């Protein structure tokens, strides 16, 4: 099995982040632990294209989950019976307490509908809000499943492209208004924080998006699955928390799965304050047969939201160190690549257009010559051509030792 040489001598400006989870000042972080994932039925590591390479593509993390989650799952395993799941009061209370405490968003229990994942959640909300032939607006480049969720419901994708400004990205509000004004556009599918460009939209930006949508009778579907992955100096704002108008004109889809590395446990929530819309969503959930959830997902969510706040803060510090390390290496070995500013997520968006290579060509070159597997920007729409996406949610030595 071929691996990247982790002994490469690379000088970096960052130091390991200390952690109360496993070390004092100057000691290694628990996120430095290397965990063998090959041979575990892991999509990221075990698919054919990942063999002989270091995968830095699929959006899950190579970190062990927080110990309270492991302990909660052990208790559930030891019970030994895994029948159909009744989602109990403590599940809803964990969600309510977390978003009130951490993000200042007050959610009522009756607003919450659970399902098996954020992609199924987005799909059922689209089904609830649209008819075949309608359009759904997205800001491209954007998460690839947005396109399939829209098209699988018989709708058309309407795009408004984000605008690159230096090392960051902004919304073209004039273009957005022009696209939303099309009477066939019934919903705006927002990604906050944005995958893949790494933006966390500000309160003012979110308010302006909603104002445009309100003027044209368009409902906002906010995919906020990356909401806890926030780099130092930035703040995630739930779309629905911005104003009463934003709350009344939106449906939020979220999950602890990305932030706490529990994607395989398959749990997510749809949050909506409008009872009539919730009834339509409930019907769509049942039509799509995504109304039952995994008992382990329920236990993991409760543990994550009740017991793992320190863990997520330390994770974000570590991820920021990884981002700085990757920037240093790219600056040294590929000065013509341009790294986008990372505000949220653990996915780094890199502009490689100055090389003259397409996204697919660069991805193939990195796999063949450097044995590193990343995502081609074309996965995220035509606006992603000339970019690649790199997942930095891994032990830091995998980045600092990369023969990039």
Short mmCIF file of C-alpha atoms in Angstrom, two decimals:
data_model
loop_
_atom_site.label_atom_id
_atom_site.label_comp_id
_atom_site.label_asym_id
_atom_site.label_seq_id
_atom_site.Cartn_x
_atom_site.Cartn_y
_atom_site.Cartn_z
CA UNK A 1 0.00 0.00 0.00
CA UNK A 2 1.46 3.33 -1.08
CA UNK A 3 1.29 6.29 1.27
CA UNK A 4 2.45 9.87 1.21
CA UNK A 5 5.88 10.30 2.81
CA UNK A 6 5.12 11.83 6.20
CA UNK A 7 8.82 12.46 6.92
CA UNK A 8 9.24 15.16 4.31
CA UNK A 9 11.09 18.12 5.83
CA UNK A 10 8.71 21.05 5.42
CA UNK A 11 9.03 24.26 7.40
CA UNK A 12 5.72 25.62 8.64
CA UNK A 13 4.64 28.71 10.51
CA UNK A 14 2.04 26.89 12.62
CA UNK A 15 2.46 24.88 15.81
CA UNK A 16 0.31 22.05 17.21
CA UNK A 17 -2.73 23.31 19.07
CA UNK A 18 -2.75 22.41 22.74
CA UNK A 19 -5.86 20.67 24.04
CA UNK A 20 -7.46 20.05 27.38
CA UNK A 21 -8.65 16.76 25.90
CA UNK A 22 -5.20 15.25 25.92
CA UNK A 23 -2.28 17.55 26.51
CA UNK A 24 -0.97 20.77 27.92
CA UNK A 25 0.98 23.56 26.28
CA UNK A 26 3.21 22.20 23.52
CA UNK A 27 1.86 18.67 23.74
CA UNK A 28 0.25 16.85 20.86
CA UNK A 29 -3.45 17.26 20.23
CA UNK A 30 -5.72 14.21 20.31
CA UNK A 31 -6.56 15.14 16.71
CA UNK A 32 -2.97 14.19 15.81
CA UNK A 33 -3.81 10.52 16.31
CA UNK A 34 -3.63 8.48 13.11
CA UNK A 35 -6.50 6.01 12.87
CA UNK A 36 -6.43 3.29 10.21
CA UNK A 37 -9.65 3.50 8.22
CA UNK A 38 -8.77 1.21 5.34
CA UNK A 39 -10.51 -2.12 5.52
CA UNK A 40 -13.41 -0.77 7.58
CA UNK A 41 -15.86 -0.36 4.71
CA UNK A 42 -15.01 3.32 4.54
CA UNK A 43 -16.07 5.02 1.32
CA UNK A 44 -13.38 7.69 1.60
CA UNK A 45 -10.53 5.18 1.91
CA UNK A 46 -11.77 1.84 0.56
CA UNK A 47 -13.13 2.67 -2.90
CA UNK A 48 -10.93 1.66 -5.82
CA UNK A 49 -9.72 5.15 -6.73
CA UNK A 50 -8.45 5.71 -3.18
CA UNK A 51 -6.16 2.68 -3.21
CA UNK A 52 -2.48 3.65 -3.15
CA UNK A 53 -3.37 7.26 -2.41
CA UNK A 54 -4.09 9.56 0.49
CA UNK A 55 -7.76 10.58 0.25
CA UNK A 56 -8.44 14.27 0.87
CA UNK A 57 -11.76 14.34 -0.89
CA UNK A 58 -14.99 12.89 0.64
CA UNK A 59 -16.34 15.27 3.30
CA UNK A 60 -15.90 13.27 6.46
CA UNK A 61 -13.13 13.53 9.04
CA UNK A 62 -10.33 11.13 9.91
CA UNK A 63 -10.66 11.96 13.61
CA UNK A 64 -12.10 9.74 16.30
CA UNK A 65 -15.40 11.14 17.55
CA UNK A 66 -15.69 12.75 20.98
CA UNK A 67 -15.62 10.29 23.87
CA UNK A 68 -19.13 11.11 25.16
CA UNK A 69 -20.52 10.01 21.78
CA UNK A 70 -18.57 6.75 21.94
CA UNK A 71 -19.79 6.15 25.49
CA UNK A 72 -23.42 6.79 24.50
CA UNK A 73 -23.16 4.37 21.59
CA UNK A 74 -21.54 1.72 23.78
CA UNK A 75 -24.44 1.93 26.22
CA UNK A 76 -26.89 1.50 23.40
CA UNK A 77 -24.96 -1.47 21.96
CA UNK A 78 -24.82 -3.17 25.34
CA UNK A 79 -28.61 -3.12 25.52
CA UNK A 80 -28.51 -5.57 22.63
CA UNK A 81 -31.90 -4.90 21.01
CA UNK A 82 -32.08 -2.61 17.98
CA UNK A 83 -35.71 -2.34 16.99
CA UNK A 84 -37.62 0.58 15.55
CA UNK A 85 -36.78 3.87 17.21
CA UNK A 86 -39.08 6.15 19.17
CA UNK A 87 -37.44 9.57 19.19
CA UNK A 88 -37.85 10.74 22.77
CA UNK A 89 -38.12 14.13 24.46
CA UNK A 90 -34.42 14.37 25.28
CA UNK A 91 -33.60 14.38 21.57
CA UNK A 92 -35.68 17.47 20.88
CA UNK A 93 -34.46 19.19 24.04
CA UNK A 94 -30.82 18.64 23.08
CA UNK A 95 -31.43 20.43 19.76
CA UNK A 96 -33.35 23.27 21.37
CA UNK A 97 -30.75 23.81 24.11
CA UNK A 98 -27.80 23.65 21.72
CA UNK A 99 -29.05 26.24 19.25
CA UNK A 100 -30.28 28.59 21.97
CA UNK A 101 -27.04 28.32 23.96
CA UNK A 102 -24.57 28.33 21.11
CA UNK A 103 -26.26 30.41 18.43
CA UNK A 104 -28.99 32.44 20.12
CA UNK A 105 -31.72 30.79 18.06
CA UNK A 106 -34.90 29.82 19.89
CA UNK A 107 -36.55 26.75 18.36
CA UNK A 108 -39.89 25.28 19.39
CA UNK A 109 -40.18 21.51 19.64
CA UNK A 110 -43.06 21.30 17.17
CA UNK A 111 -40.88 22.93 14.50
CA UNK A 112 -38.51 19.93 14.41
CA UNK A 113 -38.99 16.99 12.04
CA UNK A 114 -36.32 14.30 11.96
CA UNK A 115 -35.13 12.29 8.97
CA UNK A 116 -32.19 10.18 7.88
CA UNK A 117 -29.84 12.83 6.49
CA UNK A 118 -29.54 16.38 5.22
CA UNK A 119 -29.63 15.35 1.54
CA UNK A 120 -32.93 13.46 2.08
CA UNK A 121 -34.11 16.48 4.09
CA UNK A 122 -33.34 18.90 1.26
CA UNK A 123 -35.01 16.57 -1.23
CA UNK A 124 -38.25 16.27 0.74
CA UNK A 125 -38.42 20.03 1.32
CA UNK A 126 -38.03 20.63 -2.42
CA UNK A 127 -40.80 18.10 -3.03
CA UNK A 128 -42.99 19.87 -0.47
CA UNK A 129 -42.48 23.35 -1.94
CA UNK A 130 -42.42 22.75 -5.69
CA UNK A 131 -44.09 21.05 -8.62
CA UNK A 132 -42.27 19.34 -11.49
CA UNK A 133 -41.15 22.00 -13.95
CA UNK A 134 -40.51 24.63 -11.27
CA UNK A 135 -37.05 26.11 -10.78
CA UNK A 136 -34.86 26.16 -7.66
CA UNK A 137 -32.12 28.78 -7.37
CA UNK A 138 -28.60 27.88 -6.16
CA UNK A 139 -25.39 29.89 -5.73
CA UNK A 140 -22.65 28.19 -7.73
CA UNK A 141 -20.17 26.65 -7.34
CA UNK A 142 -22.12 24.61 -4.80
CA UNK A 143 -22.42 21.16 -3.20
CA UNK A 144 -23.03 18.63 -5.97
CA UNK A 145 -26.06 16.96 -4.35
CA UNK A 146 -27.98 20.21 -4.68
CA UNK A 147 -28.20 19.57 -8.42
CA UNK A 148 -29.40 15.99 -8.05
CA UNK A 149 -31.91 16.83 -5.32
CA UNK A 150 -33.47 19.47 -7.55
CA UNK A 151 -33.51 17.39 -10.73
CA UNK A 152 -34.72 14.23 -9.01
CA UNK A 153 -37.84 16.16 -8.03
CA UNK A 154 -38.50 17.12 -11.64
CA UNK A 155 -37.34 20.69 -11.16
CA UNK A 156 -34.78 22.78 -13.01
CA UNK A 157 -31.62 24.29 -11.54
CA UNK A 158 -31.35 28.06 -11.79
CA UNK A 159 -27.87 29.39 -11.04
CA UNK A 160 -26.53 32.65 -9.74
CA UNK A 161 -22.75 32.59 -9.66
CA UNK A 162 -20.74 33.73 -6.67
CA UNK A 163 -18.12 36.34 -7.46
CA UNK A 164 -14.47 35.86 -6.53
CA UNK A 165 -12.85 38.89 -4.92
CA UNK A 166 -9.23 38.35 -3.95
CA UNK A 167 -9.16 35.37 -1.62
CA UNK A 168 -12.88 35.40 -0.85
CA UNK A 169 -16.30 35.27 -2.48
CA UNK A 170 -19.40 37.47 -2.51
CA UNK A 171 -23.01 37.25 -3.66
CA UNK A 172 -23.93 39.00 -6.89
CA UNK A 173 -27.16 40.43 -5.49
CA UNK A 174 -28.19 42.08 -8.76
CA UNK A 175 -27.93 38.79 -10.60
CA UNK A 176 -29.66 36.97 -7.75
CA UNK A 177 -32.60 39.38 -7.93
CA UNK A 178 -32.84 38.96 -11.69
CA UNK A 179 -32.91 35.16 -11.35
CA UNK A 180 -35.37 35.14 -8.43
CA UNK A 181 -37.73 37.39 -10.40
CA UNK A 182 -38.42 34.49 -12.79
CA UNK A 183 -41.93 33.34 -11.76
CA UNK A 184 -40.87 29.72 -12.24
CA UNK A 185 -38.35 30.04 -9.37
CA UNK A 186 -40.17 28.77 -6.29
CA UNK A 187 -37.30 28.17 -3.84
CA UNK A 188 -33.76 29.32 -3.11
CA UNK A 189 -31.46 26.58 -1.83
CA UNK A 190 -28.86 28.26 0.38
CA UNK A 191 -25.64 26.68 1.64
CA UNK A 192 -24.55 28.26 4.95
CA UNK A 193 -21.63 27.81 5.61
CA UNK A 194 -20.99 27.45 1.91
CA UNK A 195 -19.52 24.28 0.45
CA UNK A 196 -17.15 24.52 -1.40
CA UNK A 197 -16.02 28.18 -1.23
CA UNK A 198 -15.81 28.26 2.59
CA UNK A 199 -17.87 31.40 3.22
CA UNK A 200 -19.98 31.92 6.33
CA UNK A 201 -22.63 34.40 5.26
CA UNK A 202 -23.00 37.44 7.49
CA UNK A 203 -26.25 38.54 9.08
CA UNK A 204 -26.50 41.45 6.61
CA UNK A 205 -25.93 39.16 3.63
CA UNK A 206 -28.57 36.71 4.83
CA UNK A 207 -31.05 39.51 5.43
CA UNK A 208 -30.49 40.88 1.94
CA UNK A 209 -30.96 37.41 0.41
CA UNK A 210 -34.25 37.05 2.24
CA UNK A 211 -35.44 40.51 1.21
CA UNK A 212 -34.90 39.57 -2.44
CA UNK A 213 -36.75 36.29 -1.99
CA UNK A 214 -39.66 37.93 -0.16
CA UNK A 215 -40.15 40.45 -2.96
CA UNK A 216 -40.72 37.60 -5.37
CA UNK A 217 -42.51 35.04 -3.23
CA UNK A 218 -39.56 32.62 -3.05
CA UNK A 219 -38.97 30.40 -0.01
CA UNK A 220 -35.47 29.84 1.37
CA UNK A 221 -34.23 26.30 2.06
CA UNK A 222 -31.14 26.65 4.26
CA UNK A 223 -28.72 23.70 4.26
CA UNK A 224 -26.68 24.40 7.40
CA UNK A 225 -25.01 21.02 7.90
CA UNK A 226 -21.54 22.59 8.34
CA UNK A 227 -22.80 25.11 10.90
CA UNK A 228 -20.45 24.19 13.79
CA UNK A 229 -17.30 24.19 11.65
CA UNK A 230 -16.31 27.82 12.14
CA UNK A 231 -12.79 29.20 11.94
CA UNK A 232 -11.46 31.63 14.57
CA UNK A 233 -12.69 35.16 14.02
CA UNK A 234 -15.90 34.17 12.26
CA UNK A 235 -19.45 33.58 13.45
CA UNK A 236 -22.12 31.36 11.99
CA UNK A 237 -25.61 32.88 11.99
CA UNK A 238 -28.58 30.54 11.44
CA UNK A 239 -30.61 31.98 8.59
CA UNK A 240 -33.86 31.66 10.54
CA UNK A 241 -32.41 33.57 13.51
CA UNK A 242 -31.73 36.77 11.55
CA UNK A 243 -35.28 38.15 11.75
CA UNK A 244 -38.88 37.08 12.10
CA UNK A 245 -39.23 37.51 8.35
CA UNK A 246 -36.30 35.17 7.72
CA UNK A 247 -37.73 32.60 10.10
CA UNK A 248 -41.17 32.75 8.52
CA UNK A 249 -39.78 32.47 4.99
CA UNK A 250 -37.38 29.57 5.49
CA UNK A 251 -36.91 25.91 6.25
CA UNK A 252 -33.61 24.87 7.84
CA UNK A 253 -31.96 21.49 7.31
CA UNK A 254 -29.17 20.61 9.73
CA UNK A 255 -27.42 17.75 11.48
CA UNK A 256 -24.50 17.16 13.84
CA UNK A 257 -23.07 14.69 11.31
CA UNK A 258 -20.42 16.85 9.60
CA UNK A 259 -19.27 18.68 12.72
CA UNK A 260 -19.10 15.65 15.02
CA UNK A 261 -18.07 13.11 12.33
CA UNK A 262 -21.16 10.91 12.63
CA UNK A 263 -22.37 10.92 9.01
CA UNK A 264 -22.68 7.13 8.93
CA UNK A 265 -25.21 7.20 11.76
CA UNK A 266 -27.72 8.97 9.51
CA UNK A 267 -29.69 11.56 11.43
CA UNK A 268 -30.84 15.06 10.46
CA UNK A 269 -33.53 17.60 11.22
CA UNK A 270 -35.84 19.87 9.27
CA UNK A 271 -36.84 22.97 11.22
CA UNK A 272 -39.83 25.04 10.13
CA UNK A 273 -42.16 27.30 12.09
CA UNK A 274 -45.08 27.12 9.64
CA UNK A 275 -47.55 24.34 10.48
CA UNK A 276 -49.01 24.09 6.96
CA UNK A 277 -45.54 23.78 5.44
CA UNK A 278 -44.63 21.17 8.05
CA UNK A 279 -47.64 19.11 6.99
CA UNK A 280 -46.46 19.19 3.38
CA UNK A 281 -42.95 18.25 4.50
CA UNK A 282 -44.30 15.40 6.60
CA UNK A 283 -46.15 14.05 3.59
CA UNK A 284 -43.02 14.32 1.45
CA UNK A 285 -40.97 12.51 4.12
CA UNK A 286 -43.42 9.63 3.99
CA UNK A 287 -43.62 9.61 0.19
CA UNK A 288 -39.82 9.39 0.06
CA UNK A 289 -39.83 6.73 2.82
CA UNK A 290 -37.25 8.56 4.97
CA UNK A 291 -39.38 8.72 8.11
CA UNK A 292 -37.46 6.13 10.20
CA UNK A 293 -34.08 6.84 11.76
CA UNK A 294 -31.18 4.92 13.21
CA UNK A 295 -31.22 4.53 17.04
CA UNK A 296 -27.48 5.21 17.10
CA UNK A 297 -27.98 8.51 15.29
CA UNK A 298 -30.42 9.59 17.98
CA UNK A 299 -27.99 8.71 20.80
CA UNK A 300 -25.08 10.40 19.03
CA UNK A 301 -27.00 13.64 18.53
CA UNK A 302 -28.02 13.83 22.18
CA UNK A 303 -24.45 13.21 23.36
CA UNK A 304 -22.95 15.64 20.84
CA UNK A 305 -25.23 18.54 21.70
CA UNK A 306 -25.26 17.94 25.46
CA UNK A 307 -21.65 16.98 26.17
CA UNK A 308 -19.27 17.91 23.33
CA UNK A 309 -19.13 21.70 23.09
CA UNK A 310 -15.50 21.89 24.26
CA UNK A 311 -14.58 19.20 21.73
CA UNK A 312 -16.01 21.15 18.80
CA UNK A 313 -14.17 24.32 19.88
CA UNK A 314 -10.88 22.42 20.01
CA UNK A 315 -11.61 20.79 16.67
CA UNK A 316 -12.07 24.17 15.02
CA UNK A 317 -8.77 25.43 16.41
CA UNK A 318 -7.05 22.33 15.05
CA UNK A 319 -8.68 22.66 11.64
CA UNK A 320 -7.54 26.26 11.43
CA UNK A 321 -3.98 25.11 12.09
CA UNK A 322 -4.36 22.59 9.28
CA UNK A 323 -5.59 25.33 6.97
CA UNK A 324 -2.58 27.50 7.77
CA UNK A 325 -0.28 24.53 7.20
CA UNK A 326 -1.83 23.80 3.80
CA UNK A 327 -1.53 27.45 2.79
CA UNK A 328 2.17 27.43 3.70
CA UNK A 329 2.85 24.30 1.65
CA UNK A 330 0.95 25.58 -1.38
CA UNK A 331 2.74 28.94 -1.18
CA UNK A 332 6.09 27.12 -1.16
CA UNK A 333 5.48 24.52 -3.86
CA UNK A 334 2.65 26.00 -5.99
CA UNK A 335 2.82 29.80 -5.77
CA UNK A 336 0.44 30.17 -8.73
CA UNK A 337 -2.36 28.39 -6.89
CA UNK A 338 -4.71 30.71 -5.01
CA UNK A 339 -6.21 29.45 -1.76
CA UNK A 340 -9.62 30.84 -0.83
CA UNK A 341 -10.08 32.22 2.66
CA UNK A 342 -11.57 29.58 4.92
CA UNK A 343 -14.30 30.92 7.20
CA UNK A 344 -16.21 27.69 7.73
CA UNK A 345 -16.20 23.96 6.86
CA UNK A 346 -12.99 21.89 6.61
CA UNK A 347 -13.00 22.07 2.80
CA UNK A 348 -10.43 24.32 1.15
CA UNK A 349 -11.25 25.78 -2.27
CA UNK A 350 -8.17 26.30 -4.45
CA UNK A 351 -7.93 28.24 -7.71
CA UNK A 352 -5.53 26.44 -10.09
CA UNK A 353 -6.45 28.33 -13.29
CA UNK A 354 -3.02 29.96 -13.61
CA UNK A 355 -1.53 26.52 -14.27
CA UNK A 356 -3.46 26.21 -17.53
CA UNK A 357 -4.84 22.86 -16.40
CA UNK A 358 -8.51 22.03 -16.07
CA UNK A 359 -9.90 20.85 -12.75
CA UNK A 360 -10.06 17.26 -13.98
CA UNK A 361 -6.52 17.39 -15.32
CA UNK A 362 -5.19 18.73 -12.02
CA UNK A 363 -7.09 16.12 -10.04
CA UNK A 364 -5.71 13.35 -12.25
CA UNK A 365 -2.17 14.76 -11.99
CA UNK A 366 -2.32 14.94 -8.19
CA UNK A 367 -3.54 11.35 -8.03
CA UNK A 368 -1.00 9.97 -10.50
CA UNK A 369 2.07 11.99 -9.54
CA UNK A 370 1.48 12.88 -5.89
CA UNK A 371 -0.85 10.06 -4.80
CA UNK A 372 -3.30 12.57 -3.33
CA UNK A 373 -7.01 12.28 -4.04
CA UNK A 374 -8.97 15.57 -4.09
CA UNK A 375 -12.25 16.72 -5.63
CA UNK A 376 -12.39 18.32 -9.06
CA UNK A 377 -14.13 21.67 -9.05
CA UNK A 378 -16.41 20.56 -11.89
CA UNK A 379 -18.37 18.47 -9.36
CA UNK A 380 -19.83 21.74 -8.12
CA UNK A 381 -21.12 23.03 -11.42
CA UNK A 382 -19.59 24.82 -14.38
CA UNK A 383 -18.61 27.67 -12.05
CA UNK A 384 -16.17 25.26 -10.38
CA UNK A 385 -14.01 24.77 -13.46
CA UNK A 386 -10.42 25.75 -12.68
CA UNK A 387 -10.68 24.87 -8.97
CA UNK A 388 -10.08 21.88 -6.72
CA UNK A 389 -11.45 21.09 -3.24
CA UNK A 390 -9.17 19.72 -0.50
CA UNK A 391 -10.44 18.13 2.72
CA UNK A 392 -8.14 19.09 5.63
CA UNK A 393 -9.97 17.16 8.38
CA UNK A 394 -7.08 14.83 9.10
CA UNK A 395 -4.03 14.59 11.39
CA UNK A 396 -1.75 17.51 10.66
CA UNK A 397 1.24 15.36 9.72
CA UNK A 398 -0.72 14.17 6.69
CA UNK A 399 -0.72 17.78 5.46
CA UNK A 400 2.76 18.81 6.56
CA UNK A 401 4.21 15.59 5.13
CA UNK A 402 2.34 15.74 1.85
CA UNK A 403 4.55 15.65 -1.23
CA UNK A 404 2.42 18.35 -2.75
#
